Amino acid sequence: MNKNIIAIDGPAGVGKGTLTRALAKHYDFAVLDTGSLYRAATFNLIEKGYDMENIDSAIALEETKKISDNHKILEYAKRDEIRLPLTTKYVYVVADNPPLREVLKVYQTEFGLNPPGGKRGAIIEGRDIGTVIFPGAPVKIFLTASSEVRARRRFYEYEAAGKPANYDEILAEMVKRDARDTHRAVGGLIAADDAVIIDTSEMSIERVIETACKLIDSRLKL
Ligand code: C5P
């Protein structure tokens, strides 16, 4: 059973994805973006035509159990629609539902303990990996940065991809999602007591990667 687990938590736009990809390449570990599971479950409900403003939590749970049991959730997780603003808007319907979080937890635990492709370790990124999913992970990194810095990064990402973007809207959406993610009763965004906190506001990505590698090299026997 795999013990090389790197938990990376932090708010939206903080650079978790960039750091995770760099570390996965460096250590040849498997990567799980747990936000994609929450997004996949959300998009499934939207696609099925539910009124997301008024959906019953028991129905959301049942529908997610179905796509989880038949593993269709992994197909949904690869679809572009999970990144649409509409999916982002309603992801709270899934994230605020504690029994539903338990359903998604099964995937995350299995991935960490048995990384696909026979990889020698797993990097799992999200909001509650170091606190709820793998509280015993030997490496826990909590990334943080001001909301303005994160919104600016997102804005440039959109621009680079040729997508129309409005900085003020991105910032407002981010602040709103941060508040929801932070105040969630179960699985909220909070650094584990033993997490190493890296504030990336004033750091280059190279420096963030270097800091993370030093920590990982000191904690894992590879
Ligand atoms: O990481 P990403 O921004 O794609 O996550 C989308 C949303 O899914 C988050 O804003 C959060 O509400 C939820 N989420 C969560 N727990 C995780 C990962 C994501 O509640 N481990």
mmCIF file of C-alpha atoms and ligand atoms in Angstrom:
data_model
loop_
_atom_site.group_PDB
_atom_site.id
_atom_site.type_symbol
_atom_site.label_atom_id
_atom_site.label_comp_id
_atom_site.label_asym_id
_atom_site.label_seq_id
_atom_site.Cartn_x
_atom_site.Cartn_y
_atom_site.Cartn_z
ATOM 1 C CA MET A 1 0.000 0.000 0.000
ATOM 2 C CA ASN A 2 1.353 3.402 -1.001
ATOM 3 C CA LYS A 3 2.622 5.648 1.797
ATOM 4 C CA ASN A 4 4.153 8.342 -0.403
ATOM 5 C CA ILE A 5 1.272 10.759 -0.238
ATOM 6 C CA ILE A 6 1.650 14.463 -0.860
ATOM 7 C CA ALA A 7 -1.417 16.494 0.144
ATOM 8 C CA ILE A 8 -1.715 19.926 -1.439
ATOM 9 C CA ASP A 9 -4.519 22.195 -0.274
ATOM 10 C CA GLY A 10 -5.401 25.816 -0.861
ATOM 11 C CA PRO A 11 -7.948 28.183 -2.386
ATOM 12 C CA ALA A 12 -8.834 28.627 -6.051
ATOM 13 C CA GLY A 13 -6.177 30.147 -8.283
ATOM 14 C CA VAL A 14 -3.357 29.755 -5.789
ATOM 15 C CA GLY A 15 -1.211 27.630 -8.124
ATOM 16 C CA LYS A 16 -2.005 24.128 -6.828
ATOM 17 C CA GLY A 17 -2.350 22.750 -10.364
ATOM 18 C CA THR A 18 0.935 24.218 -11.571
ATOM 19 C CA LEU A 19 2.832 22.999 -8.518
ATOM 20 C CA THR A 20 1.187 19.580 -8.672
ATOM 21 C CA ARG A 21 2.080 19.038 -12.323
ATOM 22 C CA ALA A 22 5.696 20.087 -11.728
ATOM 23 C CA LEU A 23 6.039 17.751 -8.737
ATOM 24 C CA ALA A 24 4.378 14.866 -10.593
ATOM 25 C CA LYS A 25 6.949 15.201 -13.370
ATOM 26 C CA HIS A 26 9.858 15.537 -10.965
ATOM 27 C CA TYR A 27 8.941 12.533 -8.783
ATOM 28 C CA ASP A 28 6.964 10.518 -11.343
ATOM 29 C CA PHE A 29 3.945 10.374 -9.014
ATOM 30 C CA ALA A 30 0.267 10.006 -9.954
ATOM 31 C CA VAL A 31 -1.879 13.145 -9.621
ATOM 32 C CA LEU A 32 -5.479 13.596 -8.514
ATOM 33 C CA ASP A 33 -7.221 16.961 -8.869
ATOM 34 C CA THR A 34 -10.070 16.360 -6.429
ATOM 35 C CA GLY A 35 -11.870 19.553 -7.516
ATOM 36 C CA SER A 36 -12.567 17.768 -10.805
ATOM 37 C CA LEU A 37 -14.629 15.148 -8.915
ATOM 38 C CA TYR A 38 -16.734 17.847 -7.246
ATOM 39 C CA ARG A 39 -17.117 19.558 -10.604
ATOM 40 C CA ALA A 40 -18.006 16.263 -12.335
ATOM 41 C CA ALA A 41 -20.749 15.501 -9.803
ATOM 42 C CA THR A 42 -22.068 19.059 -10.239
ATOM 43 C CA PHE A 43 -22.080 18.913 -14.013
ATOM 44 C CA ASN A 44 -23.913 15.577 -13.939
ATOM 45 C CA LEU A 45 -26.759 17.223 -11.997
ATOM 46 C CA ILE A 46 -26.857 20.211 -14.353
ATOM 47 C CA GLU A 47 -26.881 17.935 -17.404
ATOM 48 C CA LYS A 48 -29.721 15.878 -15.944
ATOM 49 C CA GLY A 49 -31.736 19.112 -15.870
ATOM 50 C CA TYR A 50 -32.134 19.616 -12.113
ATOM 51 C CA ASP A 51 -32.996 23.072 -10.852
ATOM 52 C CA MET A 52 -29.705 23.738 -9.081
ATOM 53 C CA GLU A 53 -31.145 26.527 -6.953
ATOM 54 C CA ASN A 54 -33.643 24.145 -5.354
ATOM 55 C CA ILE A 55 -32.295 20.613 -5.720
ATOM 56 C CA ASP A 56 -32.962 18.273 -2.815
ATOM 57 C CA SER A 57 -29.749 17.128 -1.103
ATOM 58 C CA ALA A 58 -30.965 13.485 -1.023
ATOM 59 C CA ILE A 59 -31.462 13.520 -4.804
ATOM 60 C CA ALA A 60 -28.016 15.075 -5.356
ATOM 61 C CA LEU A 61 -26.587 12.277 -3.218
ATOM 62 C CA GLU A 62 -28.467 9.515 -5.083
ATOM 63 C CA GLU A 63 -27.468 10.813 -8.507
ATOM 64 C CA THR A 64 -23.827 11.058 -7.457
ATOM 65 C CA LYS A 65 -23.867 7.549 -5.973
ATOM 66 C CA LYS A 66 -25.095 6.262 -9.331
ATOM 67 C CA ILE A 67 -22.260 7.796 -11.387
ATOM 68 C CA SER A 68 -19.822 6.848 -8.695
ATOM 69 C CA ASP A 69 -20.908 3.189 -8.597
ATOM 70 C CA ASN A 70 -20.645 2.822 -12.378
ATOM 71 C CA HIS A 71 -17.453 4.958 -12.477
ATOM 72 C CA LYS A 72 -19.002 7.347 -14.980
ATOM 73 C CA ILE A 73 -17.869 10.138 -12.692
ATOM 74 C CA LEU A 74 -14.333 9.662 -14.004
ATOM 75 C CA GLU A 75 -15.572 10.295 -17.552
ATOM 76 C CA TYR A 76 -17.410 13.414 -16.418
ATOM 77 C CA ALA A 77 -14.243 14.591 -14.682
ATOM 78 C CA LYS A 78 -12.484 14.740 -18.048
ATOM 79 C CA ARG A 79 -15.125 16.853 -19.773
ATOM 80 C CA ASP A 80 -14.501 20.505 -20.612
ATOM 81 C CA GLU A 81 -17.933 21.523 -19.311
ATOM 82 C CA ILE A 82 -16.839 20.972 -15.718
ATOM 83 C CA ARG A 83 -14.786 24.192 -16.029
ATOM 84 C CA LEU A 84 -17.699 26.314 -17.254
ATOM 85 C CA PRO A 85 -18.720 29.240 -15.002
ATOM 86 C CA LEU A 86 -22.137 27.588 -14.558
ATOM 87 C CA THR A 87 -20.560 24.451 -13.092
ATOM 88 C CA THR A 88 -18.310 26.568 -10.865
ATOM 89 C CA LYS A 89 -21.343 28.538 -9.704
ATOM 90 C CA TYR A 90 -23.195 25.450 -8.489
ATOM 91 C CA VAL A 91 -20.327 23.313 -7.220
ATOM 92 C CA TYR A 92 -21.358 24.299 -3.688
ATOM 93 C CA VAL A 93 -24.483 22.127 -4.084
ATOM 94 C CA VAL A 94 -22.160 19.136 -4.103
ATOM 95 C CA ALA A 95 -19.431 20.442 -1.803
ATOM 96 C CA ASP A 96 -21.870 21.489 0.950
ATOM 97 C CA ASN A 97 -23.417 18.001 1.128
ATOM 98 C CA PRO A 98 -21.496 15.947 3.757
ATOM 99 C CA PRO A 99 -22.816 12.442 2.797
ATOM 100 C CA LEU A 100 -21.972 13.238 -0.825
ATOM 101 C CA ARG A 101 -18.430 14.194 0.235
ATOM 102 C CA GLU A 102 -18.178 10.709 1.760
ATOM 103 C CA VAL A 103 -19.012 9.168 -1.637
ATOM 104 C CA LEU A 104 -16.232 11.186 -3.278
ATOM 105 C CA LYS A 105 -13.874 10.342 -0.443
ATOM 106 C CA VAL A 106 -13.851 6.681 -1.479
ATOM 107 C CA TYR A 107 -12.231 7.591 -4.812
ATOM 108 C CA GLN A 108 -9.696 9.857 -3.252
ATOM 109 C CA THR A 109 -8.638 7.300 -0.639
ATOM 110 C CA GLU A 110 -8.359 4.511 -3.202
ATOM 111 C CA PHE A 111 -6.290 6.703 -5.533
ATOM 112 C CA GLY A 112 -3.860 7.607 -2.763
ATOM 113 C CA LEU A 113 -3.424 4.092 -1.436
ATOM 114 C CA ASN A 114 -3.163 2.468 -4.873
ATOM 115 C CA PRO A 115 -1.923 5.099 -7.318
ATOM 116 C CA PRO A 116 -2.824 4.178 -10.910
ATOM 117 C CA GLY A 117 -0.155 3.089 -13.349
ATOM 118 C CA GLY A 118 1.861 1.469 -10.570
ATOM 119 C CA LYS A 119 3.310 4.877 -9.620
ATOM 120 C CA ARG A 120 5.413 5.004 -6.464
ATOM 121 C CA GLY A 121 3.476 7.872 -4.966
ATOM 122 C CA ALA A 122 0.458 10.157 -5.257
ATOM 123 C CA ILE A 123 -0.053 13.889 -5.188
ATOM 124 C CA ILE A 124 -3.589 14.812 -4.231
ATOM 125 C CA GLU A 125 -4.781 18.391 -4.426
ATOM 126 C CA GLY A 126 -7.923 19.988 -3.072
ATOM 127 C CA ARG A 127 -9.259 21.725 0.013
ATOM 128 C CA ASP A 128 -9.428 19.048 2.719
ATOM 129 C CA ILE A 129 -6.787 16.516 1.708
ATOM 130 C CA GLY A 130 -4.449 17.131 4.640
ATOM 131 C CA THR A 131 -7.285 17.422 7.151
ATOM 132 C CA VAL A 132 -9.973 14.891 6.125
ATOM 133 C CA ILE A 133 -8.883 12.632 3.267
ATOM 134 C CA PHE A 134 -5.291 11.864 4.315
ATOM 135 C CA PRO A 135 -4.756 13.314 7.799
ATOM 136 C CA GLY A 136 -1.720 11.031 8.136
ATOM 137 C CA ALA A 137 -0.009 12.148 4.900
ATOM 138 C CA PRO A 138 3.754 12.534 5.409
ATOM 139 C CA VAL A 139 3.810 15.716 3.315
ATOM 140 C CA LYS A 140 1.150 18.409 3.631
ATOM 141 C CA ILE A 141 1.460 21.669 1.798
ATOM 142 C CA PHE A 142 -1.031 24.495 2.195
ATOM 143 C CA LEU A 143 -0.698 27.162 -0.483
ATOM 144 C CA THR A 144 -2.035 30.628 0.072
ATOM 145 C CA ALA A 145 -1.982 34.003 -1.736
ATOM 146 C CA SER A 146 -4.057 37.172 -1.589
ATOM 147 C CA SER A 147 -7.313 37.072 -3.533
ATOM 148 C CA GLU A 148 -6.096 39.949 -5.755
ATOM 149 C CA VAL A 149 -2.964 38.036 -6.760
ATOM 150 C CA ARG A 150 -4.987 34.896 -7.465
ATOM 151 C CA ALA A 151 -7.588 36.770 -9.505
ATOM 152 C CA ARG A 152 -4.832 38.456 -11.538
ATOM 153 C CA ARG A 153 -3.236 35.074 -12.284
ATOM 154 C CA ARG A 154 -6.604 33.650 -13.399
ATOM 155 C CA PHE A 155 -7.202 36.719 -15.549
ATOM 156 C CA TYR A 156 -3.864 36.271 -17.351
ATOM 157 C CA GLU A 157 -4.566 32.542 -17.793
ATOM 158 C CA TYR A 158 -7.842 33.353 -19.553
ATOM 159 C CA GLU A 159 -6.176 36.043 -21.652
ATOM 160 C CA ALA A 160 -3.388 33.691 -22.697
ATOM 161 C CA ALA A 161 -6.000 31.113 -23.705
ATOM 162 C CA GLY A 162 -7.789 33.755 -25.791
ATOM 163 C CA LYS A 163 -10.897 33.635 -23.561
ATOM 164 C CA PRO A 164 -12.752 36.843 -22.699
ATOM 165 C CA ALA A 165 -12.228 37.759 -19.049
ATOM 166 C CA ASN A 166 -13.080 40.515 -16.633
ATOM 167 C CA TYR A 167 -10.732 40.988 -13.663
ATOM 168 C CA ASP A 168 -13.377 42.437 -11.327
ATOM 169 C CA GLU A 169 -15.774 39.589 -12.024
ATOM 170 C CA ILE A 170 -13.053 36.981 -11.486
ATOM 171 C CA LEU A 171 -12.073 38.624 -8.187
ATOM 172 C CA ALA A 172 -15.680 38.840 -6.973
ATOM 173 C CA GLU A 173 -16.319 35.193 -7.837
ATOM 174 C CA MET A 174 -13.125 34.139 -6.098
ATOM 175 C CA VAL A 175 -13.904 36.028 -2.889
ATOM 176 C CA LYS A 176 -17.391 34.487 -2.838
ATOM 177 C CA ARG A 177 -16.090 30.958 -3.403
ATOM 178 C CA ASP A 178 -13.337 31.439 -0.774
ATOM 179 C CA ALA A 179 -15.955 32.408 1.794
ATOM 180 C CA ARG A 180 -18.075 29.348 1.017
ATOM 181 C CA ASP A 181 -15.057 27.021 0.959
ATOM 182 C CA THR A 182 -13.685 28.398 4.220
ATOM 183 C CA HIS A 183 -16.919 28.314 6.176
ATOM 184 C CA ARG A 184 -18.087 24.865 5.054
ATOM 185 C CA ALA A 185 -19.035 22.838 8.130
ATOM 186 C CA VAL A 186 -17.465 19.619 6.793
ATOM 187 C CA GLY A 187 -14.335 19.550 4.639
ATOM 188 C CA GLY A 188 -13.761 23.286 4.813
ATOM 189 C CA LEU A 189 -10.642 24.975 3.546
ATOM 190 C CA ILE A 190 -8.242 25.076 6.456
ATOM 191 C CA ALA A 191 -4.581 24.250 6.895
ATOM 192 C CA ALA A 192 -3.872 21.091 8.898
ATOM 193 C CA ASP A 193 -1.909 21.763 12.094
ATOM 194 C CA ASP A 194 1.093 19.973 10.629
ATOM 195 C CA ALA A 195 0.860 21.491 7.123
ATOM 196 C CA VAL A 196 3.667 23.647 5.785
ATOM 197 C CA ILE A 197 2.128 26.933 4.658
ATOM 198 C CA ILE A 198 3.606 28.558 1.578
ATOM 199 C CA ASP A 199 2.414 32.069 0.711
ATOM 200 C CA THR A 200 2.923 32.301 -3.045
ATOM 201 C CA SER A 201 1.863 35.984 -3.373
ATOM 202 C CA GLU A 202 5.408 37.252 -3.808
ATOM 203 C CA MET A 203 7.080 34.046 -4.973
ATOM 204 C CA SER A 204 7.948 32.864 -8.460
ATOM 205 C CA ILE A 205 6.602 29.444 -9.379
ATOM 206 C CA GLU A 206 10.199 28.153 -9.575
ATOM 207 C CA ARG A 207 10.781 29.176 -5.964
ATOM 208 C CA VAL A 208 7.509 27.524 -4.859
ATOM 209 C CA ILE A 209 8.526 24.285 -6.583
ATOM 210 C CA GLU A 210 11.995 24.426 -5.033
ATOM 211 C CA THR A 211 10.537 24.964 -1.537
ATOM 212 C CA ALA A 212 8.120 22.052 -1.998
ATOM 213 C CA CYS A 213 10.858 19.731 -3.309
ATOM 214 C CA LYS A 214 13.088 20.451 -0.299
ATOM 215 C CA LEU A 215 10.226 19.552 2.022
ATOM 216 C CA ILE A 216 9.345 16.386 0.108
ATOM 217 C CA ASP A 217 12.983 15.227 -0.059
ATOM 218 C CA SER A 218 13.266 15.632 3.691
ATOM 219 C CA ARG A 219 10.013 13.782 4.447
ATOM 220 C CA LEU A 220 9.871 10.899 1.949
ATOM 221 C CA LYS A 221 12.407 8.108 1.603
ATOM 222 C CA LEU A 222 12.553 7.824 -2.165
HETATM 223 O O1 C5P B 1 -10.203 23.060 -7.148
HETATM 224 P P1 C5P B 1 -11.441 23.544 -7.849
HETATM 225 O O2 C5P B 1 -11.524 25.040 -7.890
HETATM 226 O O3 C5P B 1 -11.633 22.915 -9.179
HETATM 227 O O4 C5P B 1 -12.643 23.031 -6.944
HETATM 228 C C1 C5P B 1 -13.967 23.363 -7.218
HETATM 229 C C2 C5P B 1 -14.760 23.405 -5.923
HETATM 230 O O5 C5P B 1 -14.920 22.077 -5.423
HETATM 231 C C3 C5P B 1 -14.147 24.194 -4.780
HETATM 232 O O6 C5P B 1 -14.466 25.578 -4.829
HETATM 233 C C4 C5P B 1 -14.763 23.531 -3.560
HETATM 234 O O7 C5P B 1 -16.043 24.087 -3.296
HETATM 235 C C5 C5P B 1 -14.944 22.097 -3.994
HETATM 236 N N1 C5P B 1 -13.900 21.217 -3.484
HETATM 237 C C6 C5P B 1 -14.034 20.736 -2.202
HETATM 238 N N2 C5P B 1 -13.098 19.871 -1.701
HETATM 239 C C7 C5P B 1 -12.046 19.496 -2.443
HETATM 240 C C8 C5P B 1 -11.874 19.999 -3.739
HETATM 241 C C9 C5P B 1 -12.823 20.878 -4.230
HETATM 242 O O8 C5P B 1 -14.998 21.072 -1.501
HETATM 243 N N3 C5P B 1 -11.165 18.626 -1.936
#
